[in-house]
Amino acid sequence: GGGAAGSAAEDEGPPAPQRVLFPPTFSVSEIKNKQRRHFMFLRWKQQQRKEKLAAKKKRRKEREALGDKAPPKAIPKTIENQRVYDETTVDPNDEEVAFDEATDEFAPYFNRQTVPKILITTSDRPRGRTVRFCEQLSTVIPNSHVYYRRGLALKRIIPQCIARDFTDLLVINEDRKIPNGLVLSHLPDGPTAHFRMSSVLLRKEIKRKGKEPTEHVPEVILNNFTTRLGHSVGRMFASLFPHDPQFIGRQVATFHNQRDYIFFRFHRYIFKSEKKVVIQELGPRFTLKLRSLQKGTFDSKFGEYEWIHKRREMDTSRRKFHL
Amino acid sequence: SSQVVWDVLGNRQFCSYKITTKTQNFCRNEYNLTGLCNRSSCPLANSQYATIREEKGRCYLYMKVIERAAFPRRLWERVLLSKNYEKALEEIDENLIYWPRFIRHKCKQRFTKITQYLIRIRKLTLKRQRKLVPLRRKIERREKRREEKALTAAQLDNAIEKELLERLKQDTYGDIYNFPIHAFDKALQQQDAESESESDAEKEEEDDEDMDKREFVEADDSELSDFEDMDKLETSSEEEQEEEEEVEKKASHSKSKGKTPLKGPARRKRPYIEIEYEEETEPTTKTKAA
């Protein structure tokens, strides 16, 4: 091993030999000199890569040679593939779930009995970024109003909102001049969801060339809300927007759930042909992560929690997601 | 001997309660009346001294006299003041009767300030308290990383586009977009690259025409090109019959007006048929992406 290593080490100069044979007992980490060790490591890496490429080619040839009888291609493992099966996954034909949904708090919305009216507010003393974010959010969500919170307690705001026919309350919490939390409460004693908000981008920070969102009612896309919990959260989001989207506006608001992170985007689309659509991003974007879901309206002490994110128990597995 | 004490502690030697800043000297002694390091405010350098201190929301008057200077344990006499502001002021007065004006005045000032901040504390505890939750750095970093990976795994644009196309296929948009599949392909085959299809088309040429109708050019070039075009137009396909007439009219127009001079040499190069047509109703989907 030493001899071969010695001879290989002599070729330190720029041109490396074409075929380097590393004897099996040779390990790159035995060389004390850093420069030489680095060089040998690079060469070892190159050799590994070559071997890998050769193996790939061989496999491909074999596959072609077999033709129809070749075994099916192996599917790469992704986190979504390996996800731990959640027993609360909603089956589209499940009657129980359908019955539940017909009688839960969102039933009046989905039966078109109520029109959503949203109140957007912040925590105390909002900073400029949060204020602008609230304004942009109110242009995205039709029929929404922004009110400045002057140190009022939420418990007192809620009865007033109900009296004025608001259906939803959206509170954006702020910390160190950036919005970082969202409390979404469906008002006539509906569920309250508390999210952690991250990666907030205002409209001017998004690299796009679109104009402002118009007053048209946007469409809503809810992706990947599979479990029972995800289903209820998805319905909460859906109930923010009026029922009949105006397709003339060609605007779409997307809530996409991936690995328990909900990404919100707002786009304008146009169909170039029937197989091709082009989207252009307008509007703010942010990501949400659900922290807790409460049964009644906002009440931190006496509320009945349907679901809380408990880090010790729920974050143990990398393949387990709850939404 | 208080003078001696002050000479030693005040300016010359070290006093452990003294804090110096650029402009002022402060005294950290808990029995100090004003908080500054002065000859009249130092509790060590004055044998007759009084302060107000509060404990658990109640204010006490502390007094020190020369007679008890030898008994450190009994040095400071403590008097509980009443909760009523005016009564407490009277109590201070009656306890500190015959005392120097400075100490009496400062005691009352200090008492006023203390009651004011106690009131504020009580008011604030009634309001909502902001609960500070400490962030754990490792967890924050982990969440951020996971979010980024989830973002790349999500492939949002693709997902949205797929969903929109799905909705188009399932006819949720109704009649707004007319993309008849077969006619589209057929039209593509028959017409050339230049010709416009029935479905959404960019109407730039129309705009150009409108603008160029007014220009006047040398008649020679345009006439030749128009002649060529006229020939081709007459032998054009019979499918677009209505459009043919319109185009012919336009061509005749062009002879007289000499329109689109800029397209003269360009027209000669390409022997294609340009079919323009006007629709009465502007479809709402025709908007140019800004």
Coordinates of C-alpha atoms in Angstrom, one line a residue:
Chain A
G1 CA 0.0 0.0 0.0
G2 CA 2.8 2.4 0.9
G3 CA 4.6 1.9 -2.4
A4 CA 1.6 2.6 -4.5
A5 CA 0.7 5.5 -2.5
G6 CA 4.2 6.8 -2.8
S7 CA 4.2 6.5 -6.6
A8 CA 0.8 8.0 -6.9
A9 CA 1.9 10.8 -4.7
E10 CA 4.7 11.7 -7.0
D11 CA 2.3 12.7 -9.7
E12 CA 1.2 15.7 -7.8
G13 CA 1.6 18.0 -10.7
P14 CA -1.2 19.2 -12.9
P15 CA -1.7 16.2 -15.2
A16 CA -3.2 13.3 -13.3
P17 CA -2.8 9.9 -14.8
Q18 CA -5.7 8.5 -16.7
R19 CA -6.2 5.3 -14.8
V20 CA -5.4 5.4 -11.2
L21 CA -5.5 2.2 -9.3
F22 CA -6.1 2.7 -5.6
P23 CA -5.0 -0.4 -3.8
P24 CA -7.7 -1.7 -1.5
T25 CA -5.8 -1.1 1.7
F26 CA -5.1 2.5 0.8
S27 CA -7.1 5.1 2.6
V28 CA -6.9 8.8 1.7
S29 CA -7.0 9.8 5.3
E30 CA -3.6 8.3 6.1
I31 CA -1.7 11.0 4.3
K32 CA -0.6 13.6 6.8
N33 CA 0.1 16.4 4.3
K34 CA -3.1 18.3 3.7
Q35 CA -2.3 19.4 0.2
R36 CA -1.5 15.9 -0.9
R37 CA -4.4 14.4 0.9
H38 CA -6.7 16.8 -0.7
F39 CA -5.3 16.0 -4.1
M40 CA -5.6 12.3 -3.5
F41 CA -9.1 12.7 -2.3
L42 CA -10.1 14.6 -5.5
R43 CA -8.7 11.8 -7.6
W44 CA -10.4 9.2 -5.6
K45 CA -13.7 11.1 -6.0
Q46 CA -13.2 11.2 -9.7
Q47 CA -12.6 7.6 -9.9
Q48 CA -15.8 6.9 -7.9
R49 CA -17.7 9.0 -10.2
K50 CA -16.4 7.2 -13.2
E51 CA -17.3 3.9 -11.8
K52 CA -20.7 5.0 -11.0
L53 CA -21.2 6.3 -14.5
A54 CA -20.0 3.0 -16.0
A55 CA -22.4 1.1 -13.7
K56 CA -25.2 3.2 -14.8
K57 CA -24.5 2.7 -18.5
K58 CA -24.2 -1.0 -18.0
R59 CA -27.5 -1.1 -16.3
R60 CA -29.1 0.9 -19.0
K61 CA -27.8 -1.4 -21.6
E62 CA -29.0 -4.4 -19.8
R63 CA -32.4 -2.8 -19.5
E64 CA -32.6 -2.1 -23.2
A65 CA -31.4 -5.6 -24.0
L66 CA -34.2 -7.1 -21.9
G67 CA -36.8 -4.9 -23.6
D68 CA -40.2 -5.7 -22.4
K69 CA -39.1 -8.2 -19.8
A70 CA -37.1 -5.6 -18.0
P71 CA -38.2 -5.1 -14.4
P72 CA -40.0 -1.8 -13.8
K73 CA -38.0 1.2 -13.0
A74 CA -37.5 1.8 -9.3
I75 CA -39.3 4.8 -7.9
P76 CA -37.0 7.1 -5.9
K77 CA -38.0 7.5 -2.3
T78 CA -39.2 10.9 -1.3
I79 CA -40.5 12.1 2.0
E80 CA -43.9 12.2 0.6
N81 CA -43.7 8.6 -0.5
Q82 CA -42.3 7.5 2.8
R83 CA -44.9 9.4 4.8
V84 CA -46.1 7.6 7.8
Y85 CA -49.7 6.6 7.1
D86 CA -52.1 8.8 9.0
E87 CA -55.2 7.1 10.1
T88 CA -57.2 10.2 9.9
T89 CA -56.7 10.6 6.2
V90 CA -59.9 11.6 4.6
D91 CA -61.3 9.3 2.1
P92 CA -63.3 11.2 -0.5
N93 CA -66.2 8.9 -0.3
D94 CA -66.3 8.8 3.5
E95 CA -69.9 9.3 4.7
E96 CA -69.0 10.1 8.2
V97 CA -66.8 13.0 7.1
A98 CA -69.4 14.3 4.7
F99 CA -72.0 14.2 7.4
D100 CA -69.7 16.0 9.8
E101 CA -69.0 18.7 7.3
A102 CA -72.6 19.2 6.6
T103 CA -73.2 20.0 10.2
D104 CA -70.1 21.8 11.4
E105 CA -69.5 25.5 11.8
F106 CA -68.8 26.1 8.1
A107 CA -72.0 24.6 6.9
P108 CA -73.8 27.9 6.6
Y109 CA -71.0 29.2 4.5
F110 CA -71.0 26.2 2.2
N111 CA -74.8 26.2 1.9
R112 CA -74.5 29.8 0.8
Q113 CA -76.4 31.2 3.7
T114 CA -73.7 33.6 4.8
V115 CA -71.4 35.9 2.9
P116 CA -67.9 36.1 4.3
K117 CA -66.9 39.4 5.9
I118 CA -63.5 39.6 7.3
L119 CA -61.9 41.8 9.9
I120 CA -58.1 42.1 9.7
T121 CA -56.2 43.5 12.6
T122 CA -52.8 43.3 14.2
S123 CA -51.3 43.1 17.6
D124 CA -50.5 46.3 19.5
R125 CA -48.6 49.0 17.9
P126 CA -47.9 47.5 14.5
R127 CA -44.9 48.6 12.6
G128 CA -44.8 49.7 8.9
R129 CA -44.2 46.4 7.4
T130 CA -47.1 44.8 9.2
V131 CA -49.4 47.6 8.3
R132 CA -48.5 47.4 4.7
F133 CA -48.9 43.6 4.8
C134 CA -52.4 44.0 6.3
E135 CA -53.4 46.4 3.5
Q136 CA -52.2 44.1 0.8
L137 CA -53.9 41.2 2.4
S138 CA -57.2 43.1 2.4
T139 CA -56.9 43.7 -1.3
V140 CA -56.4 40.0 -1.8
I141 CA -59.3 38.9 0.3
P142 CA -62.5 40.5 -1.0
N143 CA -64.9 42.0 1.5
S144 CA -62.3 42.6 4.2
H145 CA -61.6 45.5 6.4
V146 CA -58.5 46.5 8.2
Y147 CA -58.9 48.1 11.7
Y148 CA -56.2 49.6 13.8
R149 CA -56.0 47.9 17.2
R150 CA -55.7 50.4 19.9
G151 CA -54.7 48.1 22.7
L152 CA -58.1 46.5 22.8
A153 CA -58.6 43.0 24.3
L154 CA -59.6 40.4 21.8
K155 CA -62.3 39.1 24.1
R156 CA -64.0 42.4 23.9
I157 CA -63.6 42.8 20.1
I158 CA -65.2 39.5 19.4
P159 CA -68.7 40.2 20.6
Q160 CA -68.6 43.6 18.8
C161 CA -67.6 41.9 15.6
I162 CA -70.4 39.4 15.9
A163 CA -72.8 42.2 16.4
R164 CA -71.6 43.8 13.2
D165 CA -72.0 40.7 11.1
F166 CA -68.4 39.8 10.6
T167 CA -67.8 36.1 9.8
D168 CA -64.1 35.9 10.3
L169 CA -61.4 37.6 12.4
L170 CA -57.8 37.6 11.3
V171 CA -55.2 38.9 13.7
I172 CA -51.6 39.3 12.5
N173 CA -49.1 39.1 15.3
E174 CA -46.0 41.1 15.0
D175 CA -42.6 40.8 16.6
R176 CA -39.6 43.0 15.9
K177 CA -41.2 44.8 13.1
I178 CA -42.1 41.7 11.1
P179 CA -45.3 39.8 11.1
N180 CA -44.8 36.3 12.5
G181 CA -48.1 34.9 13.6
L182 CA -51.7 34.6 12.4
V183 CA -54.8 33.9 14.4
L184 CA -57.8 33.1 12.2
S185 CA -61.1 32.9 14.0
H186 CA -64.4 32.0 12.5
L187 CA -66.7 34.3 14.3
P188 CA -70.1 33.0 15.3
D189 CA -68.3 30.6 17.7
G190 CA -66.3 29.0 15.1
P191 CA -62.9 27.3 15.4
T192 CA -59.8 29.4 16.0
A193 CA -56.6 28.5 14.3
H194 CA -53.3 29.9 15.4
F195 CA -50.4 29.8 12.9
R196 CA -46.9 30.7 12.8
M197 CA -46.1 32.9 9.8
S198 CA -42.8 33.0 8.0
S199 CA -41.2 34.2 4.8
V200 CA -43.5 37.1 4.3
L201 CA -42.9 39.0 1.1
L202 CA -44.7 42.1 0.3
R203 CA -45.8 42.9 -3.2
K204 CA -42.9 45.1 -4.1
E205 CA -40.4 42.6 -3.0
I206 CA -41.7 39.9 -5.3
K207 CA -39.9 39.8 -8.6
R208 CA -42.8 40.1 -11.0
K209 CA -44.2 42.6 -13.3
G210 CA -47.8 42.4 -12.6
K211 CA -50.2 45.1 -11.6
E212 CA -52.3 45.2 -8.4
P213 CA -55.0 42.6 -7.8
T214 CA -58.3 43.9 -9.0
E215 CA -61.6 43.8 -7.2
H216 CA -62.7 40.5 -8.8
V217 CA -63.3 37.6 -6.5
P218 CA -60.4 35.2 -6.9
E219 CA -60.6 31.4 -7.3
V220 CA -59.3 29.3 -4.5
I221 CA -57.0 26.3 -4.7
L222 CA -56.4 24.1 -1.7
N223 CA -53.8 21.5 -2.3
N224 CA -52.8 18.5 -0.2
F225 CA -55.0 18.8 2.7
T226 CA -55.5 15.2 3.3
T227 CA -56.1 14.4 6.9
R228 CA -59.1 15.2 8.9
L229 CA -57.3 18.1 10.6
G230 CA -56.1 19.3 7.2
H231 CA -59.6 19.1 5.9
S232 CA -61.0 21.4 8.6
V233 CA -58.1 23.9 8.2
G234 CA -58.7 23.8 4.4
R235 CA -62.4 24.6 4.9
M236 CA -61.4 27.4 7.2
F237 CA -59.4 29.0 4.4
A238 CA -62.1 28.4 1.9
S239 CA -64.6 30.1 4.0
L240 CA -62.6 33.3 3.8
F241 CA -63.4 33.8 0.2
P242 CA -66.8 34.4 -1.4
H243 CA -68.4 31.5 -2.9
D244 CA -68.6 32.4 -6.6
P245 CA -65.3 33.4 -8.1
Q246 CA -65.4 35.8 -11.0
F247 CA -63.5 34.1 -13.7
I248 CA -63.2 37.3 -15.6
G249 CA -60.7 38.4 -13.1
R250 CA -58.5 35.4 -13.7
Q251 CA -57.0 35.6 -10.2
V252 CA -56.3 32.6 -8.1
A253 CA -55.3 32.3 -4.4
T254 CA -53.5 29.1 -3.6
F255 CA -53.1 27.4 -0.2
H256 CA -50.7 24.6 -0.8
N257 CA -49.8 22.3 2.0
Q258 CA -46.5 20.5 1.9
R259 CA -45.1 18.7 4.8
D260 CA -47.2 20.7 7.2
Y261 CA -46.2 24.0 5.8
I262 CA -49.0 25.9 4.1
F263 CA -47.8 28.1 1.3
F264 CA -50.0 31.0 0.2
R265 CA -49.6 32.5 -3.2
F266 CA -51.7 34.9 -5.3
H267 CA -51.5 34.7 -9.0
R268 CA -53.1 35.9 -12.2
Y269 CA -53.3 33.3 -14.9
I270 CA -53.9 33.3 -18.6
F271 CA -54.5 30.3 -20.8
K272 CA -52.2 30.4 -23.8
S273 CA -53.8 27.3 -25.3
E274 CA -55.7 24.4 -23.8
K275 CA -52.6 22.6 -22.8
K276 CA -50.7 25.6 -21.5
V277 CA -51.4 28.2 -18.8
V278 CA -49.1 31.0 -17.7
I279 CA -49.2 32.4 -14.2
Q280 CA -47.9 35.7 -13.0
E281 CA -47.5 36.3 -9.3
L282 CA -49.1 39.4 -7.8
G283 CA -50.0 39.9 -4.2
P284 CA -48.1 39.0 -1.0
R285 CA -46.9 35.6 -0.2
F286 CA -46.3 33.9 3.1
T287 CA -46.0 30.5 4.6
L288 CA -48.0 29.2 7.6
K289 CA -47.4 26.5 10.1
L290 CA -50.3 25.4 12.2
R291 CA -49.7 25.7 15.9
S292 CA -53.1 25.0 17.5
L293 CA -56.7 24.7 16.6
Q294 CA -59.3 25.7 19.2
K295 CA -62.9 24.7 19.1
G296 CA -64.5 28.0 20.1
T297 CA -63.5 31.5 19.4
F298 CA -60.2 32.9 20.7
D299 CA -59.7 32.1 24.3
S300 CA -56.2 31.3 25.5
K301 CA -57.0 30.2 29.0
F302 CA -60.3 28.4 28.9
G303 CA -60.5 27.3 25.3
E304 CA -61.0 23.8 24.3
Y305 CA -58.2 22.8 22.1
E306 CA -58.8 20.4 19.4
W307 CA -55.2 20.2 18.4
I308 CA -51.9 21.6 19.7
H309 CA -48.5 21.1 18.2
K310 CA -46.5 19.4 20.9
R311 CA -42.9 19.4 19.9
R312 CA -41.7 16.5 22.0
E313 CA -44.4 14.1 20.8
M314 CA -45.0 15.2 17.3
D315 CA -41.7 16.2 15.9
T316 CA -40.0 12.9 16.6
S317 CA -40.3 11.4 13.2
R318 CA -39.2 13.1 10.0
R319 CA -41.8 11.3 7.9
K320 CA -44.9 12.1 10.0
F321 CA -47.1 15.0 9.1
H322 CA -50.4 16.1 10.5
L323 CA -52.1 18.2 8.0
Chain B
S1 CA -18.3 64.0 62.8
S2 CA -20.7 63.8 59.9
Q3 CA -18.5 66.5 58.3
V4 CA -15.5 64.3 58.7
V5 CA -17.4 61.4 57.2
W6 CA -18.3 63.5 54.2
D7 CA -14.8 64.8 53.8
V8 CA -13.5 61.3 53.6
L9 CA -16.2 59.6 51.5
G10 CA -17.5 62.5 49.5
N11 CA -14.8 63.6 47.3
R12 CA -11.4 62.4 48.4
Q13 CA -11.5 58.7 49.1
F14 CA -13.5 55.7 48.0
C15 CA -17.3 55.3 48.7
S16 CA -18.7 52.0 47.6
Y17 CA -22.1 53.4 47.0
K18 CA -20.9 56.2 44.7
I19 CA -21.3 55.9 41.0
T20 CA -19.8 58.5 38.8
T21 CA -20.9 59.4 35.3
K22 CA -19.7 62.1 33.0
T23 CA -22.1 64.8 34.4
Q24 CA -23.2 63.6 37.7
N25 CA -22.6 61.4 40.8
F26 CA -25.2 58.9 41.9
C27 CA -25.5 57.2 45.3
R28 CA -26.5 53.6 45.4
N29 CA -27.4 53.5 49.0
E30 CA -30.9 52.2 49.6
Y31 CA -31.6 54.7 52.2
N32 CA -30.7 57.7 50.0
L33 CA -33.5 60.2 49.6
T34 CA -32.7 61.7 46.2
G35 CA -30.4 59.2 44.6
L36 CA -27.6 61.7 44.0
C37 CA -24.3 61.9 45.8
N38 CA -24.5 65.2 47.7
R39 CA -23.5 66.6 51.0
S40 CA -27.1 66.9 52.0
S41 CA -28.3 63.6 50.5
C42 CA -25.8 61.2 51.8
P43 CA -27.3 59.0 54.5
L44 CA -23.8 58.2 55.9
A45 CA -22.7 61.8 56.1
N46 CA -25.9 63.1 57.8
S47 CA -26.6 62.1 61.4
Q48 CA -30.2 63.2 61.1
Y49 CA -31.8 61.7 58.0
A50 CA -35.2 60.4 56.7
T51 CA -36.3 58.4 53.7
I52 CA -39.4 56.9 52.2
R53 CA -39.2 53.3 51.0
E54 CA -41.9 51.0 49.8
E55 CA -42.3 47.4 50.4
K56 CA -45.0 45.2 48.7
G57 CA -47.1 48.2 47.8
R58 CA -47.0 49.9 51.2
C59 CA -44.9 53.0 52.0
Y60 CA -42.8 53.4 55.1
L61 CA -41.0 56.4 56.5
Y62 CA -37.5 55.7 57.8
M63 CA -35.8 58.1 60.2
K64 CA -32.3 58.2 61.7
V65 CA -31.3 60.4 64.6
I66 CA -28.0 61.1 66.3
E67 CA -29.0 59.5 69.6
R68 CA -29.1 56.1 68.0
A69 CA -25.9 56.4 66.1
A70 CA -24.2 54.0 68.4
F71 CA -26.8 51.3 67.9
P72 CA -26.7 50.2 64.3
R73 CA -29.5 47.7 64.8
R74 CA -31.9 50.3 66.0
L75 CA -30.6 53.0 63.8
W76 CA -33.5 53.3 61.4
E77 CA -36.9 53.9 62.8
R78 CA -39.8 52.7 60.6
V79 CA -43.2 54.2 60.4
L80 CA -46.0 52.8 58.2
L81 CA -47.8 55.4 56.2
S82 CA -51.5 55.3 55.6
K83 CA -52.8 54.3 52.2
N84 CA -54.6 57.6 51.8
Y85 CA -52.4 60.1 50.0
E86 CA -53.3 63.2 52.0
K87 CA -53.3 61.4 55.3
A88 CA -49.8 60.0 54.5
L89 CA -48.5 63.5 53.7
E90 CA -49.9 64.7 57.1
E91 CA -48.2 61.8 58.8
I92 CA -44.9 62.6 57.2
D93 CA -45.3 66.2 58.4
E94 CA -46.1 65.3 61.9
N95 CA -43.2 62.8 62.1
L96 CA -40.7 65.2 60.6
I97 CA -41.8 68.2 62.5
Y98 CA -38.8 70.5 63.4
W99 CA -36.7 68.7 60.8
P100 CA -34.8 70.6 58.2
R101 CA -36.9 71.8 55.3
F102 CA -34.8 70.0 52.7
I103 CA -35.5 66.5 54.1
R104 CA -39.2 67.2 54.7
H105 CA -39.6 68.4 51.1
K106 CA -37.7 65.7 49.5
C107 CA -39.5 63.0 51.5
K108 CA -42.8 64.3 50.3
Q109 CA -41.6 64.4 46.7
R110 CA -40.3 60.9 46.9
F111 CA -43.5 59.7 48.4
T112 CA -45.5 61.3 45.6
K113 CA -43.4 59.6 43.0
I114 CA -43.7 56.2 44.6
T115 CA -47.4 56.4 44.9
Q116 CA -47.6 57.4 41.2
Y117 CA -45.6 54.4 40.1
L118 CA -47.6 52.1 42.3
I119 CA -50.8 53.3 40.6
R120 CA -49.3 52.6 37.2
I121 CA -48.3 49.1 38.1
R122 CA -51.8 48.3 39.3
K123 CA -53.3 49.7 36.1
L124 CA -50.9 47.7 33.9
T125 CA -51.5 44.4 35.6
L126 CA -55.2 44.8 34.7
K127 CA -54.4 45.2 31.1
R128 CA -53.2 42.4 28.8
Q129 CA -49.7 41.4 29.5
R130 CA -47.5 40.5 26.6
K131 CA -46.2 37.0 27.2
L132 CA -42.7 36.5 26.0
V133 CA -42.0 33.1 24.7
P134 CA -38.3 32.3 24.3
L135 CA -37.3 30.9 20.9
R136 CA -35.1 27.9 20.7
R137 CA -32.4 28.5 18.2
K138 CA -31.9 25.0 17.2
I139 CA -35.6 24.5 16.6
E140 CA -35.9 27.7 14.7
R141 CA -33.1 26.7 12.4
R142 CA -34.6 23.3 11.9
E143 CA -38.0 24.8 11.0
K144 CA -36.5 27.2 8.6
R145 CA -34.6 24.4 6.8
R146 CA -37.6 22.2 6.6
E147 CA -39.6 25.0 5.2
E148 CA -37.1 25.6 2.4
K149 CA -37.1 21.9 1.6
A150 CA -40.8 21.8 1.6
L151 CA -40.9 24.7 -0.7
T152 CA -38.7 23.0 -3.3
A153 CA -40.6 19.8 -2.9
A154 CA -43.9 21.6 -3.4
Q155 CA -43.1 22.9 -6.9
L156 CA -45.8 25.4 -6.5
D157 CA -46.0 26.8 -10.0
N158 CA -46.3 23.4 -11.5
A159 CA -49.0 22.4 -9.1
I160 CA -51.0 25.5 -9.7
E161 CA -50.8 25.2 -13.4
K162 CA -51.8 21.6 -13.3
E163 CA -54.8 22.4 -11.1
L164 CA -55.9 25.2 -13.4
L165 CA -55.7 23.0 -16.5
E166 CA -57.6 20.4 -14.6
R167 CA -60.3 22.9 -13.9
L168 CA -60.3 23.9 -17.5
K169 CA -60.8 20.3 -18.6
Q170 CA -63.6 19.8 -16.3
D171 CA -65.4 22.8 -17.7
T172 CA -65.6 24.9 -14.6
Y173 CA -65.0 27.9 -16.7
G174 CA -67.8 27.3 -19.0
D175 CA -67.8 29.2 -22.2
I176 CA -65.3 31.8 -21.4
Y177 CA -62.5 30.2 -23.1
N178 CA -63.2 28.4 -26.4
F179 CA -60.5 26.0 -27.1
P180 CA -62.1 23.4 -29.3
I181 CA -59.4 20.7 -29.6
H182 CA -59.8 19.3 -33.0
A183 CA -60.5 22.5 -34.9
F184 CA -57.4 23.9 -33.3
D185 CA -55.1 21.2 -34.7
K186 CA -56.7 21.3 -38.0
A187 CA -56.3 25.0 -38.3
L188 CA -52.7 24.7 -37.3
Q189 CA -52.0 22.3 -40.0
Q190 CA -53.7 24.3 -42.8
Q191 CA -52.6 27.7 -42.0
D192 CA -49.0 28.9 -42.1
A193 CA -46.9 30.2 -39.3
E194 CA -48.0 33.7 -39.9
S195 CA -51.7 33.2 -40.0
E196 CA -53.8 33.7 -36.9
S197 CA -56.0 31.0 -35.4
E198 CA -59.5 31.4 -34.3
S199 CA -58.7 31.2 -30.6
D200 CA -56.8 33.8 -28.8
A201 CA -54.6 35.7 -31.1
E202 CA -52.4 38.7 -30.7
K203 CA -53.9 41.5 -32.6
E204 CA -50.7 43.5 -33.1
E205 CA -51.1 43.7 -36.8
E206 CA -54.5 45.1 -36.5
D207 CA -53.2 47.9 -34.4
D208 CA -50.5 48.6 -36.9
E209 CA -52.9 48.8 -39.7
D210 CA -55.0 51.3 -37.9
M211 CA -52.0 53.4 -37.3
D212 CA -50.6 53.1 -40.8
K213 CA -53.7 53.8 -42.8
R214 CA -52.9 57.5 -42.8
E215 CA -49.4 57.3 -44.2
F216 CA -48.6 58.2 -47.7
V217 CA -45.7 56.7 -49.7
E218 CA -44.5 56.4 -53.2
A219 CA -47.1 54.6 -55.2
D220 CA -44.7 52.4 -57.2
D221 CA -43.6 50.0 -54.6
S222 CA -46.9 49.7 -52.9
E223 CA -48.8 49.1 -56.2
L224 CA -46.5 46.2 -57.1
S225 CA -46.8 44.6 -53.8
D226 CA -50.5 45.1 -53.8
F227 CA -50.8 43.5 -57.2
E228 CA -49.0 40.5 -56.0
D229 CA -51.2 40.3 -53.0
M230 CA -54.3 40.7 -55.0
D231 CA -53.4 37.7 -57.1
K232 CA -52.7 35.6 -54.1
L233 CA -55.8 36.7 -52.4
E234 CA -58.0 35.6 -55.1
T235 CA -56.6 32.2 -55.0
S236 CA -56.9 31.9 -51.3
S237 CA -58.6 29.1 -49.5
E238 CA -62.3 29.0 -49.6
E239 CA -62.8 28.3 -46.0
E240 CA -62.6 31.8 -44.8
Q241 CA -65.0 33.2 -47.2
E242 CA -66.3 36.1 -45.2
E243 CA -62.9 37.2 -44.4
E244 CA -61.9 37.1 -48.0
E245 CA -64.3 39.8 -48.9
E246 CA -63.1 42.0 -46.1
V247 CA -59.5 41.4 -47.0
E248 CA -60.2 42.2 -50.6
K249 CA -61.9 45.4 -49.6
K250 CA -58.9 46.3 -47.6
A251 CA -56.6 45.5 -50.4
S252 CA -58.5 47.8 -52.7
H253 CA -58.4 50.3 -50.0
S254 CA -54.7 50.0 -49.9
K255 CA -54.2 50.6 -53.6
S256 CA -55.8 53.9 -53.3
K257 CA -54.3 55.0 -50.1
G258 CA -50.9 53.3 -50.3
K259 CA -51.1 51.9 -46.9
T260 CA -48.4 50.1 -44.9
P261 CA -45.4 51.3 -46.8
L262 CA -43.2 49.8 -44.2
K263 CA -44.4 46.4 -45.0
G264 CA -43.7 46.8 -48.7
P265 CA -40.3 45.2 -49.0
A266 CA -41.2 42.9 -46.2
R267 CA -44.2 41.7 -48.1
R268 CA -42.2 40.9 -51.1
K269 CA -40.0 38.6 -49.2
R270 CA -42.6 36.5 -47.8
P271 CA -45.2 35.0 -50.1
Y272 CA -47.6 34.3 -47.4
I273 CA -51.2 35.1 -47.1
E274 CA -52.1 37.4 -44.3
I275 CA -55.6 37.1 -43.2
E276 CA -57.0 39.8 -41.1
Y277 CA -60.4 39.8 -39.7
E278 CA -62.4 41.8 -37.3
E279 CA -64.7 40.5 -34.8
E280 CA -67.6 42.4 -33.6
T281 CA -67.4 41.5 -30.0
E282 CA -64.2 41.8 -28.2
P283 CA -63.7 38.6 -26.2
T284 CA -62.8 39.4 -22.6
T285 CA -59.8 37.2 -22.5
K286 CA -57.8 39.3 -24.9
T287 CA -55.6 41.1 -22.5
K288 CA -51.9 41.6 -23.0
A289 CA -49.7 40.5 -20.2
A290 CA -48.1 43.6 -18.9

